[in-house]
Amino acid sequence: MKFGVVVFPGSNCDHDCYHVLKHVLGQETDFVWHKEREISKYDCIVVPGGFSYGDYLRTGAIARFSPVMESVQKHAEKGKLVIGICNGFQILTESGLLPGALLRNRSLKFICRNVNIRVENTDSPFTRKINKSAVLKIPIAHGEGNYYADEATLADLKKNDQILVRYCDEKGLTGDTANPNGSLESIAGICNKKRNVFGLMPHPERASERELGSVDGIGIFKSILEMN
Amino acid sequence: MKAKVYVTLKKSVLDPQGKAVQQALSSMGFNEVKDVRMGKYIELDLGAIEKTQAEQKIKSMCEKLLANTVIEEFRYELN
């Protein structure tokens, strides 16, 4: 598969994603500068984490108008894959590719630590090779990860099984104490209705090698590749 | 023509920043403050432009970029 990792001014997880895809999983992977419009050769676009445009105005608000995002929109409309991680998730909600928004963390603090997430649904290109209800230990690093959607949107997400991962404790139980940022219904990641666009706050690329303390994140990338 | 744009979180959206400020004010003895909502204030210089046209443009700017209407509402003044 061919992967394109988008690079905005202020992206800082682009190299981590590139490293995992290219060197850990051996996939053809390119960096794609945000001014690029030609992305038709890629099967999957990765919108990585970071602080695109310094998080000015709102996280992801300005990146969403980068030339490349117009092409990403079309890429998604064709049914090709898009995964947005952390700031990438914020950019995807700002651009309307995913519903809802990411608000300031409930604690107002930037939180950088390992959390547990439970896989809620495996009927997606991003979770198909992971067991349902599996608990993954993956780090988060964000100040604005508090997922919000209005009631109608939330009902829609549930009805269509779009909630792919939720924050939980080590045993897989959700609840207020296991919810690091105050996200609505402990939502950590969602996909669109067509299930080809996925956004999540945790960083699977930082949990894809034993040396980093967890390999729980690699299942997401292996799902994209349909590898076990 | 100059525009002043005010962007605030919708009433239905919890504002943790406003809450923290309200608690700080309360701990200072300003107990009369029941609620604080924080927001953004943006000034735009539109040069020579007609008011109706300015209004249209500002509205579009707010909906597309200056506010995220999923979570925020906006109002503006022109003069």
PDB file of C-alpha atoms in Angstrom:
ATOM      1  CA  MET A   1       0.000   0.000   0.000  1.00  0.00           C
ATOM      2  CA  LYS A   2       1.075   3.541  -0.610  1.00  0.00           C
ATOM      3  CA  PHE A   3       0.887   5.934   2.313  1.00  0.00           C
ATOM      4  CA  GLY A   4       1.126   9.719   2.252  1.00  0.00           C
ATOM      5  CA  VAL A   5       1.938  11.440   5.532  1.00  0.00           C
ATOM      6  CA  VAL A   6       0.810  15.062   5.374  1.00  0.00           C
ATOM      7  CA  VAL A   7       3.207  17.667   6.766  1.00  0.00           C
ATOM      8  CA  PHE A   8       1.859  21.035   7.924  1.00  0.00           C
ATOM      9  CA  PRO A   9       3.962  23.816   9.407  1.00  0.00           C
ATOM     10  CA  GLY A  10       3.950  22.667  13.032  1.00  0.00           C
ATOM     11  CA  SER A  11       3.351  18.950  12.495  1.00  0.00           C
ATOM     12  CA  ASN A  12       5.612  16.999  14.855  1.00  0.00           C
ATOM     13  CA  CYS A  13       4.440  13.388  14.695  1.00  0.00           C
ATOM     14  CA  ASP A  14       4.943  13.126  10.940  1.00  0.00           C
ATOM     15  CA  HIS A  15       8.329  11.403  11.284  1.00  0.00           C
ATOM     16  CA  ASP A  16       6.997   8.937  13.857  1.00  0.00           C
ATOM     17  CA  CYS A  17       4.190   7.898  11.496  1.00  0.00           C
ATOM     18  CA  TYR A  18       6.584   7.716   8.540  1.00  0.00           C
ATOM     19  CA  HIS A  19       9.014   5.583  10.563  1.00  0.00           C
ATOM     20  CA  VAL A  20       6.359   3.059  11.607  1.00  0.00           C
ATOM     21  CA  LEU A  21       4.865   2.743   8.124  1.00  0.00           C
ATOM     22  CA  LYS A  22       8.128   2.684   6.197  1.00  0.00           C
ATOM     23  CA  HIS A  23      10.611   1.000   8.505  1.00  0.00           C
ATOM     24  CA  VAL A  24       8.520  -1.096  10.885  1.00  0.00           C
ATOM     25  CA  LEU A  25       5.899  -2.217   8.371  1.00  0.00           C
ATOM     26  CA  GLY A  26       7.937  -1.863   5.173  1.00  0.00           C
ATOM     27  CA  GLN A  27       5.336   0.135   3.242  1.00  0.00           C
ATOM     28  CA  GLU A  28       5.914   2.636   0.484  1.00  0.00           C
ATOM     29  CA  THR A  29       5.527   5.950   2.299  1.00  0.00           C
ATOM     30  CA  ASP A  30       6.072   9.592   1.353  1.00  0.00           C
ATOM     31  CA  PHE A  31       5.850  12.873   3.171  1.00  0.00           C
ATOM     32  CA  VAL A  32       3.280  15.156   1.524  1.00  0.00           C
ATOM     33  CA  TRP A  33       3.840  18.883   2.005  1.00  0.00           C
ATOM     34  CA  HIS A  34       0.619  20.754   2.817  1.00  0.00           C
ATOM     35  CA  LYS A  35       0.835  22.783  -0.394  1.00  0.00           C
ATOM     36  CA  GLU A  36       0.688  19.650  -2.555  1.00  0.00           C
ATOM     37  CA  ARG A  37      -2.564  18.980  -4.415  1.00  0.00           C
ATOM     38  CA  GLU A  38      -1.660  15.788  -6.271  1.00  0.00           C
ATOM     39  CA  ILE A  39      -2.199  12.869  -3.913  1.00  0.00           C
ATOM     40  CA  SER A  40      -3.973  10.424  -6.238  1.00  0.00           C
ATOM     41  CA  LYS A  41      -1.244   7.769  -5.985  1.00  0.00           C
ATOM     42  CA  TYR A  42      -1.828   7.173  -2.283  1.00  0.00           C
ATOM     43  CA  ASP A  43      -4.159   4.546  -0.856  1.00  0.00           C
ATOM     44  CA  CYS A  44      -4.086   5.972   2.639  1.00  0.00           C
ATOM     45  CA  ILE A  45      -3.458   9.518   3.819  1.00  0.00           C
ATOM     46  CA  VAL A  46      -2.149  10.028   7.352  1.00  0.00           C
ATOM     47  CA  VAL A  47      -2.893  13.388   8.978  1.00  0.00           C
ATOM     48  CA  PRO A  48      -0.381  13.342  11.832  1.00  0.00           C
ATOM     49  CA  GLY A  49      -0.241  14.996  15.218  1.00  0.00           C
ATOM     50  CA  GLY A  50       1.444  18.216  16.178  1.00  0.00           C
ATOM     51  CA  PHE A  51       0.543  21.865  16.448  1.00  0.00           C
ATOM     52  CA  SER A  52      -0.277  22.849  12.894  1.00  0.00           C
ATOM     53  CA  TYR A  53      -0.131  26.644  12.498  1.00  0.00           C
ATOM     54  CA  GLY A  54       0.659  26.929  16.202  1.00  0.00           C
ATOM     55  CA  ASP A  55      -2.922  25.921  17.090  1.00  0.00           C
ATOM     56  CA  TYR A  56      -3.857  29.540  16.282  1.00  0.00           C
ATOM     57  CA  LEU A  57      -7.561  30.411  16.439  1.00  0.00           C
ATOM     58  CA  ARG A  58      -8.585  26.799  17.192  1.00  0.00           C
ATOM     59  CA  THR A  59      -6.668  23.539  16.883  1.00  0.00           C
ATOM     60  CA  GLY A  60      -6.801  22.434  13.249  1.00  0.00           C
ATOM     61  CA  ALA A  61      -8.805  25.475  12.141  1.00  0.00           C
ATOM     62  CA  ILE A  62      -6.208  26.915   9.787  1.00  0.00           C
ATOM     63  CA  ALA A  63      -4.640  23.635   8.577  1.00  0.00           C
ATOM     64  CA  ARG A  64      -8.051  22.675   7.290  1.00  0.00           C
ATOM     65  CA  PHE A  65      -7.714  25.345   4.590  1.00  0.00           C
ATOM     66  CA  SER A  66      -4.314  24.123   3.377  1.00  0.00           C
ATOM     67  CA  PRO A  67      -4.325  23.213  -0.341  1.00  0.00           C
ATOM     68  CA  VAL A  68      -3.730  19.530   0.441  1.00  0.00           C
ATOM     69  CA  MET A  69      -6.936  19.288   2.491  1.00  0.00           C
ATOM     70  CA  GLU A  70      -9.077  19.908  -0.571  1.00  0.00           C
ATOM     71  CA  SER A  71      -7.437  16.881  -2.164  1.00  0.00           C
ATOM     72  CA  VAL A  72      -7.837  14.877   1.048  1.00  0.00           C
ATOM     73  CA  GLN A  73     -11.555  15.671   0.934  1.00  0.00           C
ATOM     74  CA  LYS A  74     -11.776  14.287  -2.615  1.00  0.00           C
ATOM     75  CA  HIS A  75      -9.593  11.296  -1.689  1.00  0.00           C
ATOM     76  CA  ALA A  76     -12.080  10.491   1.107  1.00  0.00           C
ATOM     77  CA  GLU A  77     -15.080  10.950  -1.189  1.00  0.00           C
ATOM     78  CA  LYS A  78     -13.614   8.262  -3.462  1.00  0.00           C
ATOM     79  CA  GLY A  79     -13.695   5.865  -0.513  1.00  0.00           C
ATOM     80  CA  LYS A  80      -9.916   5.854  -0.005  1.00  0.00           C
ATOM     81  CA  LEU A  81      -8.555   5.766   3.541  1.00  0.00           C
ATOM     82  CA  VAL A  82      -7.726   8.695   5.811  1.00  0.00           C
ATOM     83  CA  ILE A  83      -6.465   8.404   9.381  1.00  0.00           C
ATOM     84  CA  GLY A  84      -6.065  11.489  11.564  1.00  0.00           C
ATOM     85  CA  ILE A  85      -4.130  11.196  14.796  1.00  0.00           C
ATOM     86  CA  CYS A  86      -4.363  13.797  17.585  1.00  0.00           C
ATOM     87  CA  ASN A  87      -3.994  17.145  15.780  1.00  0.00           C
ATOM     88  CA  GLY A  88      -4.941  15.159  12.676  1.00  0.00           C
ATOM     89  CA  PHE A  89      -8.244  14.211  14.336  1.00  0.00           C
ATOM     90  CA  GLN A  90      -8.806  17.880  15.192  1.00  0.00           C
ATOM     91  CA  ILE A  91      -8.144  18.857  11.568  1.00  0.00           C
ATOM     92  CA  LEU A  92     -10.587  16.204  10.303  1.00  0.00           C
ATOM     93  CA  THR A  93     -13.381  17.478  12.564  1.00  0.00           C
ATOM     94  CA  GLU A  94     -12.660  21.104  11.588  1.00  0.00           C
ATOM     95  CA  SER A  95     -12.827  20.153   7.918  1.00  0.00           C
ATOM     96  CA  GLY A  96     -16.113  18.334   8.380  1.00  0.00           C
ATOM     97  CA  LEU A  97     -14.723  14.935   7.368  1.00  0.00           C
ATOM     98  CA  LEU A  98     -15.654  13.741  10.851  1.00  0.00           C
ATOM     99  CA  PRO A  99     -18.521  15.014  13.023  1.00  0.00           C
ATOM    100  CA  GLY A 100     -18.172  16.818  16.357  1.00  0.00           C
ATOM    101  CA  ALA A 101     -15.302  18.868  17.771  1.00  0.00           C
ATOM    102  CA  LEU A 102     -12.411  18.612  20.230  1.00  0.00           C
ATOM    103  CA  LEU A 103     -12.644  20.999  23.181  1.00  0.00           C
ATOM    104  CA  ARG A 104     -10.129  21.978  25.876  1.00  0.00           C
ATOM    105  CA  ASN A 105      -9.451  19.120  28.290  1.00  0.00           C
ATOM    106  CA  ARG A 106     -11.753  19.167  31.298  1.00  0.00           C
ATOM    107  CA  SER A 107      -8.718  19.733  33.572  1.00  0.00           C
ATOM    108  CA  LEU A 108      -7.408  22.547  31.315  1.00  0.00           C
ATOM    109  CA  LYS A 109      -4.064  20.701  31.421  1.00  0.00           C
ATOM    110  CA  PHE A 110      -1.988  19.298  28.616  1.00  0.00           C
ATOM    111  CA  ILE A 111      -1.937  15.555  29.304  1.00  0.00           C
ATOM    112  CA  CYS A 112       0.953  13.392  28.125  1.00  0.00           C
ATOM    113  CA  ARG A 113       0.768   9.812  29.392  1.00  0.00           C
ATOM    114  CA  ASN A 114      -0.274   6.274  28.567  1.00  0.00           C
ATOM    115  CA  VAL A 115      -3.993   5.585  28.588  1.00  0.00           C
ATOM    116  CA  ASN A 116      -6.051   2.492  27.880  1.00  0.00           C
ATOM    117  CA  ILE A 117      -8.555   2.406  25.066  1.00  0.00           C
ATOM    118  CA  ARG A 118     -11.118  -0.268  24.324  1.00  0.00           C
ATOM    119  CA  VAL A 119     -11.864  -1.317  20.761  1.00  0.00           C
ATOM    120  CA  GLU A 120     -15.623  -0.925  20.403  1.00  0.00           C
ATOM    121  CA  ASN A 121     -16.071  -2.033  16.841  1.00  0.00           C
ATOM    122  CA  THR A 122     -13.957  -4.085  14.452  1.00  0.00           C
ATOM    123  CA  ASP A 123     -16.020  -3.484  11.346  1.00  0.00           C
ATOM    124  CA  SER A 124     -13.680  -0.856   9.912  1.00  0.00           C
ATOM    125  CA  PRO A 125     -10.464  -0.833   7.872  1.00  0.00           C
ATOM    126  CA  PHE A 126      -8.681   0.538  10.958  1.00  0.00           C
ATOM    127  CA  THR A 127      -9.736  -2.024  13.554  1.00  0.00           C
ATOM    128  CA  ARG A 128     -10.518  -5.172  11.555  1.00  0.00           C
ATOM    129  CA  LYS A 129      -7.410  -7.047  12.728  1.00  0.00           C
ATOM    130  CA  ILE A 130      -7.923  -6.267  16.424  1.00  0.00           C
ATOM    131  CA  ASN A 131     -10.167  -8.285  18.718  1.00  0.00           C
ATOM    132  CA  LYS A 132     -13.389  -6.615  19.776  1.00  0.00           C
ATOM    133  CA  SER A 133     -13.161  -5.268  23.343  1.00  0.00           C
ATOM    134  CA  ALA A 134      -9.349  -5.513  23.246  1.00  0.00           C
ATOM    135  CA  VAL A 135      -7.729  -3.022  25.631  1.00  0.00           C
ATOM    136  CA  LEU A 136      -4.824  -1.145  24.065  1.00  0.00           C
ATOM    137  CA  LYS A 137      -2.194   0.799  26.010  1.00  0.00           C
ATOM    138  CA  ILE A 138      -1.411   3.846  23.875  1.00  0.00           C
ATOM    139  CA  PRO A 139      -0.149   7.319  24.872  1.00  0.00           C
ATOM    140  CA  ILE A 140      -2.068  10.558  24.539  1.00  0.00           C
ATOM    141  CA  ALA A 141      -0.438  14.005  24.348  1.00  0.00           C
ATOM    142  CA  HIS A 142      -2.934  16.820  23.977  1.00  0.00           C
ATOM    143  CA  GLY A 143      -4.542  19.863  25.532  1.00  0.00           C
ATOM    144  CA  GLU A 144      -7.684  19.739  23.410  1.00  0.00           C
ATOM    145  CA  GLY A 145      -8.956  16.186  23.245  1.00  0.00           C
ATOM    146  CA  ASN A 146     -12.304  16.547  24.941  1.00  0.00           C
ATOM    147  CA  TYR A 147     -14.628  15.126  22.302  1.00  0.00           C
ATOM    148  CA  TYR A 148     -17.957  16.922  21.948  1.00  0.00           C
ATOM    149  CA  ALA A 149     -20.938  16.375  19.697  1.00  0.00           C
ATOM    150  CA  ASP A 150     -24.548  17.487  20.055  1.00  0.00           C
ATOM    151  CA  GLU A 151     -27.220  14.958  20.985  1.00  0.00           C
ATOM    152  CA  ALA A 152     -28.377  14.255  17.443  1.00  0.00           C
ATOM    153  CA  THR A 153     -24.802  13.675  16.256  1.00  0.00           C
ATOM    154  CA  LEU A 154     -24.057  11.377  19.193  1.00  0.00           C
ATOM    155  CA  ALA A 155     -27.204   9.357  18.493  1.00  0.00           C
ATOM    156  CA  ASP A 156     -26.096   9.040  14.877  1.00  0.00           C
ATOM    157  CA  LEU A 157     -22.593   7.910  15.878  1.00  0.00           C
ATOM    158  CA  LYS A 158     -24.074   5.190  18.055  1.00  0.00           C
ATOM    159  CA  LYS A 159     -26.674   4.080  15.549  1.00  0.00           C
ATOM    160  CA  ASN A 160     -24.046   3.655  12.839  1.00  0.00           C
ATOM    161  CA  ASP A 161     -21.406   2.084  15.129  1.00  0.00           C
ATOM    162  CA  GLN A 162     -18.999   4.923  14.362  1.00  0.00           C
ATOM    163  CA  ILE A 163     -17.410   4.989  17.814  1.00  0.00           C
ATOM    164  CA  LEU A 164     -14.347   2.786  17.273  1.00  0.00           C
ATOM    165  CA  VAL A 165     -12.406   3.361  20.518  1.00  0.00           C
ATOM    166  CA  ARG A 166     -13.271   4.558  24.032  1.00  0.00           C
ATOM    167  CA  TYR A 167     -11.046   5.457  26.995  1.00  0.00           C
ATOM    168  CA  CYS A 168     -11.167   2.785  29.691  1.00  0.00           C
ATOM    169  CA  ASP A 169      -9.220   1.386  32.641  1.00  0.00           C
ATOM    170  CA  GLU A 170      -6.795  -1.573  32.473  1.00  0.00           C
ATOM    171  CA  LYS A 171      -9.669  -4.001  32.725  1.00  0.00           C
ATOM    172  CA  GLY A 172     -11.565  -2.375  29.906  1.00  0.00           C
ATOM    173  CA  LEU A 173     -14.142  -0.595  32.056  1.00  0.00           C
ATOM    174  CA  THR A 174     -15.189   2.890  31.029  1.00  0.00           C
ATOM    175  CA  GLY A 175     -16.107   5.603  33.529  1.00  0.00           C
ATOM    176  CA  ASP A 176     -15.242   9.045  34.757  1.00  0.00           C
ATOM    177  CA  THR A 177     -11.935   8.108  36.414  1.00  0.00           C
ATOM    178  CA  ALA A 178     -10.728   6.369  33.236  1.00  0.00           C
ATOM    179  CA  ASN A 179     -11.684   9.335  31.055  1.00  0.00           C
ATOM    180  CA  PRO A 180      -8.554  11.518  30.850  1.00  0.00           C
ATOM    181  CA  ASN A 181      -9.983  14.621  29.194  1.00  0.00           C
ATOM    182  CA  GLY A 182     -13.734  14.682  29.778  1.00  0.00           C
ATOM    183  CA  SER A 183     -14.695  13.332  26.363  1.00  0.00           C
ATOM    184  CA  LEU A 184     -18.368  12.725  25.796  1.00  0.00           C
ATOM    185  CA  GLU A 185     -19.111   9.062  26.570  1.00  0.00           C
ATOM    186  CA  SER A 186     -15.337   8.451  26.852  1.00  0.00           C
ATOM    187  CA  ILE A 187     -14.993   8.697  23.077  1.00  0.00           C
ATOM    188  CA  ALA A 188     -11.338   8.421  21.974  1.00  0.00           C
ATOM    189  CA  GLY A 189     -11.868   7.871  18.247  1.00  0.00           C
ATOM    190  CA  ILE A 190     -14.591   7.768  15.628  1.00  0.00           C
ATOM    191  CA  CYS A 191     -14.993   6.996  11.947  1.00  0.00           C
ATOM    192  CA  ASN A 192     -17.286   8.537   9.355  1.00  0.00           C
ATOM    193  CA  LYS A 193     -20.446   6.839   8.102  1.00  0.00           C
ATOM    194  CA  LYS A 194     -18.645   5.333   5.110  1.00  0.00           C
ATOM    195  CA  ARG A 195     -16.022   3.991   7.588  1.00  0.00           C
ATOM    196  CA  ASN A 196     -13.048   5.080   5.461  1.00  0.00           C
ATOM    197  CA  VAL A 197     -12.058   8.095   7.591  1.00  0.00           C
ATOM    198  CA  PHE A 198     -10.865   7.534  11.158  1.00  0.00           C
ATOM    199  CA  GLY A 199      -9.766  10.064  13.773  1.00  0.00           C
ATOM    200  CA  LEU A 200      -8.409   9.369  17.244  1.00  0.00           C
ATOM    201  CA  MET A 201      -6.629  11.325  19.964  1.00  0.00           C
ATOM    202  CA  PRO A 202      -4.232   8.571  21.189  1.00  0.00           C
ATOM    203  CA  HIS A 203      -0.976   8.031  19.260  1.00  0.00           C
ATOM    204  CA  PRO A 204      -0.745   4.475  17.881  1.00  0.00           C
ATOM    205  CA  GLU A 205       2.529   5.398  16.146  1.00  0.00           C
ATOM    206  CA  ARG A 206       4.113   5.932  19.570  1.00  0.00           C
ATOM    207  CA  ALA A 207       3.121   2.420  20.636  1.00  0.00           C
ATOM    208  CA  SER A 208       4.246   0.343  17.680  1.00  0.00           C
ATOM    209  CA  GLU A 209       7.631  -0.963  18.801  1.00  0.00           C
ATOM    210  CA  ARG A 210       8.701  -2.943  21.836  1.00  0.00           C
ATOM    211  CA  GLU A 211      11.451  -0.419  22.602  1.00  0.00           C
ATOM    212  CA  LEU A 212       8.769   2.216  23.185  1.00  0.00           C
ATOM    213  CA  GLY A 213       7.022   0.199  25.878  1.00  0.00           C
ATOM    214  CA  SER A 214       3.959  -0.949  23.955  1.00  0.00           C
ATOM    215  CA  VAL A 215       3.150  -2.489  20.605  1.00  0.00           C
ATOM    216  CA  ASP A 216      -0.585  -2.126  21.097  1.00  0.00           C
ATOM    217  CA  GLY A 217      -0.857   0.599  18.474  1.00  0.00           C
ATOM    218  CA  ILE A 218       0.501  -1.420  15.579  1.00  0.00           C
ATOM    219  CA  GLY A 219      -2.791  -3.302  15.212  1.00  0.00           C
ATOM    220  CA  ILE A 220      -4.380  -0.177  13.794  1.00  0.00           C
ATOM    221  CA  PHE A 221      -1.763   0.118  11.037  1.00  0.00           C
ATOM    222  CA  LYS A 222      -1.823  -3.652  10.433  1.00  0.00           C
ATOM    223  CA  SER A 223      -5.596  -3.458  10.054  1.00  0.00           C
ATOM    224  CA  ILE A 224      -5.133  -0.918   7.278  1.00  0.00           C
ATOM    225  CA  LEU A 225      -2.767  -3.405   5.602  1.00  0.00           C
ATOM    226  CA  GLU A 226      -4.978  -6.399   6.428  1.00  0.00           C
ATOM    227  CA  MET A 227      -1.990  -8.009   8.139  1.00  0.00           C
ATOM    228  CA  ASN A 228      -2.160 -10.153  11.260  1.00  0.00           C
TER     229      ASN A 228
ATOM    230  CA  MET B   1     -15.159  49.849   7.725  1.00  0.00           C
ATOM    231  CA  LYS B   2     -14.081  48.078  10.875  1.00  0.00           C
ATOM    232  CA  ALA B   3     -15.575  44.921  12.304  1.00  0.00           C
ATOM    233  CA  LYS B   4     -15.486  43.643  15.848  1.00  0.00           C
ATOM    234  CA  VAL B   5     -16.218  39.934  16.079  1.00  0.00           C
ATOM    235  CA  TYR B   6     -17.048  38.109  19.302  1.00  0.00           C
ATOM    236  CA  VAL B   7     -16.838  34.321  19.369  1.00  0.00           C
ATOM    237  CA  THR B   8     -18.067  32.364  22.387  1.00  0.00           C
ATOM    238  CA  LEU B   9     -18.820  28.757  23.196  1.00  0.00           C
ATOM    239  CA  LYS B  10     -22.486  27.830  22.806  1.00  0.00           C
ATOM    240  CA  LYS B  11     -24.486  27.777  26.020  1.00  0.00           C
ATOM    241  CA  SER B  12     -24.851  23.998  25.713  1.00  0.00           C
ATOM    242  CA  VAL B  13     -21.057  23.524  25.669  1.00  0.00           C
ATOM    243  CA  LEU B  14     -19.243  23.407  29.004  1.00  0.00           C
ATOM    244  CA  ASP B  15     -16.547  26.076  29.289  1.00  0.00           C
ATOM    245  CA  PRO B  16     -13.855  24.734  31.654  1.00  0.00           C
ATOM    246  CA  GLN B  17     -11.764  27.894  31.293  1.00  0.00           C
ATOM    247  CA  GLY B  18     -14.677  30.124  32.283  1.00  0.00           C
ATOM    248  CA  LYS B  19     -15.416  27.834  35.185  1.00  0.00           C
ATOM    249  CA  ALA B  20     -11.821  28.027  36.458  1.00  0.00           C
ATOM    250  CA  VAL B  21     -11.938  31.837  36.289  1.00  0.00           C
ATOM    251  CA  GLN B  22     -15.283  31.922  38.091  1.00  0.00           C
ATOM    252  CA  GLN B  23     -13.861  29.743  40.871  1.00  0.00           C
ATOM    253  CA  ALA B  24     -10.793  31.977  41.151  1.00  0.00           C
ATOM    254  CA  LEU B  25     -13.003  35.078  41.408  1.00  0.00           C
ATOM    255  CA  SER B  26     -15.130  33.368  44.013  1.00  0.00           C
ATOM    256  CA  SER B  27     -12.059  32.440  46.089  1.00  0.00           C
ATOM    257  CA  MET B  28     -11.049  36.131  45.970  1.00  0.00           C
ATOM    258  CA  GLY B  29     -14.372  37.044  47.535  1.00  0.00           C
ATOM    259  CA  PHE B  30     -16.281  38.018  44.391  1.00  0.00           C
ATOM    260  CA  ASN B  31     -19.140  35.718  45.272  1.00  0.00           C
ATOM    261  CA  GLU B  32     -21.639  37.638  43.159  1.00  0.00           C
ATOM    262  CA  VAL B  33     -20.147  36.126  39.989  1.00  0.00           C
ATOM    263  CA  LYS B  34     -22.426  33.219  39.180  1.00  0.00           C
ATOM    264  CA  ASP B  35     -21.035  32.265  35.801  1.00  0.00           C
ATOM    265  CA  VAL B  36     -18.108  33.170  33.520  1.00  0.00           C
ATOM    266  CA  ARG B  37     -17.989  32.446  29.812  1.00  0.00           C
ATOM    267  CA  MET B  38     -14.718  33.047  27.972  1.00  0.00           C
ATOM    268  CA  GLY B  39     -14.443  33.833  24.298  1.00  0.00           C
ATOM    269  CA  LYS B  40     -12.429  35.474  21.558  1.00  0.00           C
ATOM    270  CA  TYR B  41     -12.480  39.042  20.350  1.00  0.00           C
ATOM    271  CA  ILE B  42     -11.309  39.690  16.794  1.00  0.00           C
ATOM    272  CA  GLU B  43     -10.865  43.087  15.079  1.00  0.00           C
ATOM    273  CA  LEU B  44     -10.898  43.290  11.308  1.00  0.00           C
ATOM    274  CA  ASP B  45     -10.134  46.280   9.120  1.00  0.00           C
ATOM    275  CA  LEU B  46     -12.138  45.883   5.901  1.00  0.00           C
ATOM    276  CA  GLY B  47     -11.041  49.115   4.235  1.00  0.00           C
ATOM    277  CA  ALA B  48     -13.555  50.931   2.034  1.00  0.00           C
ATOM    278  CA  ILE B  49     -16.533  48.617   1.736  1.00  0.00           C
ATOM    279  CA  GLU B  50     -20.318  49.024   1.873  1.00  0.00           C
ATOM    280  CA  LYS B  51     -22.073  47.976   5.028  1.00  0.00           C
ATOM    281  CA  THR B  52     -24.345  45.355   3.471  1.00  0.00           C
ATOM    282  CA  GLN B  53     -21.436  43.792   1.648  1.00  0.00           C
ATOM    283  CA  ALA B  54     -19.281  43.906   4.790  1.00  0.00           C
ATOM    284  CA  GLU B  55     -22.036  42.199   6.733  1.00  0.00           C
ATOM    285  CA  GLN B  56     -22.274  39.389   4.187  1.00  0.00           C
ATOM    286  CA  LYS B  57     -18.541  38.873   4.148  1.00  0.00           C
ATOM    287  CA  ILE B  58     -18.130  38.909   7.926  1.00  0.00           C
ATOM    288  CA  LYS B  59     -20.900  36.363   8.311  1.00  0.00           C
ATOM    289  CA  SER B  60     -19.224  34.086   5.793  1.00  0.00           C
ATOM    290  CA  MET B  61     -15.805  34.532   7.461  1.00  0.00           C
ATOM    291  CA  CYS B  62     -17.290  33.614  10.819  1.00  0.00           C
ATOM    292  CA  GLU B  63     -19.071  30.534   9.521  1.00  0.00           C
ATOM    293  CA  LYS B  64     -16.065  29.290   7.559  1.00  0.00           C
ATOM    294  CA  LEU B  65     -13.119  30.120   9.771  1.00  0.00           C
ATOM    295  CA  LEU B  66     -13.446  32.504  12.704  1.00  0.00           C
ATOM    296  CA  ALA B  67     -15.956  30.343  14.583  1.00  0.00           C
ATOM    297  CA  ASN B  68     -16.580  26.601  14.629  1.00  0.00           C
ATOM    298  CA  THR B  69     -20.354  26.519  14.575  1.00  0.00           C
ATOM    299  CA  VAL B  70     -20.398  22.987  16.002  1.00  0.00           C
ATOM    300  CA  ILE B  71     -19.340  24.420  19.365  1.00  0.00           C
ATOM    301  CA  GLU B  72     -19.311  28.211  19.044  1.00  0.00           C
ATOM    302  CA  GLU B  73     -21.608  31.117  18.279  1.00  0.00           C
ATOM    303  CA  PHE B  74     -20.611  34.549  17.041  1.00  0.00           C
ATOM    304  CA  ARG B  75     -21.823  38.112  16.831  1.00  0.00           C
ATOM    305  CA  TYR B  76     -20.287  41.192  15.279  1.00  0.00           C
ATOM    306  CA  GLU B  77     -20.418  44.968  15.204  1.00  0.00           C
ATOM    307  CA  LEU B  78     -19.634  47.087  12.164  1.00  0.00           C
ATOM    308  CA  ASN B  79     -18.680  50.735  12.127  1.00  0.00           C
TER     309      ASN B  79
END
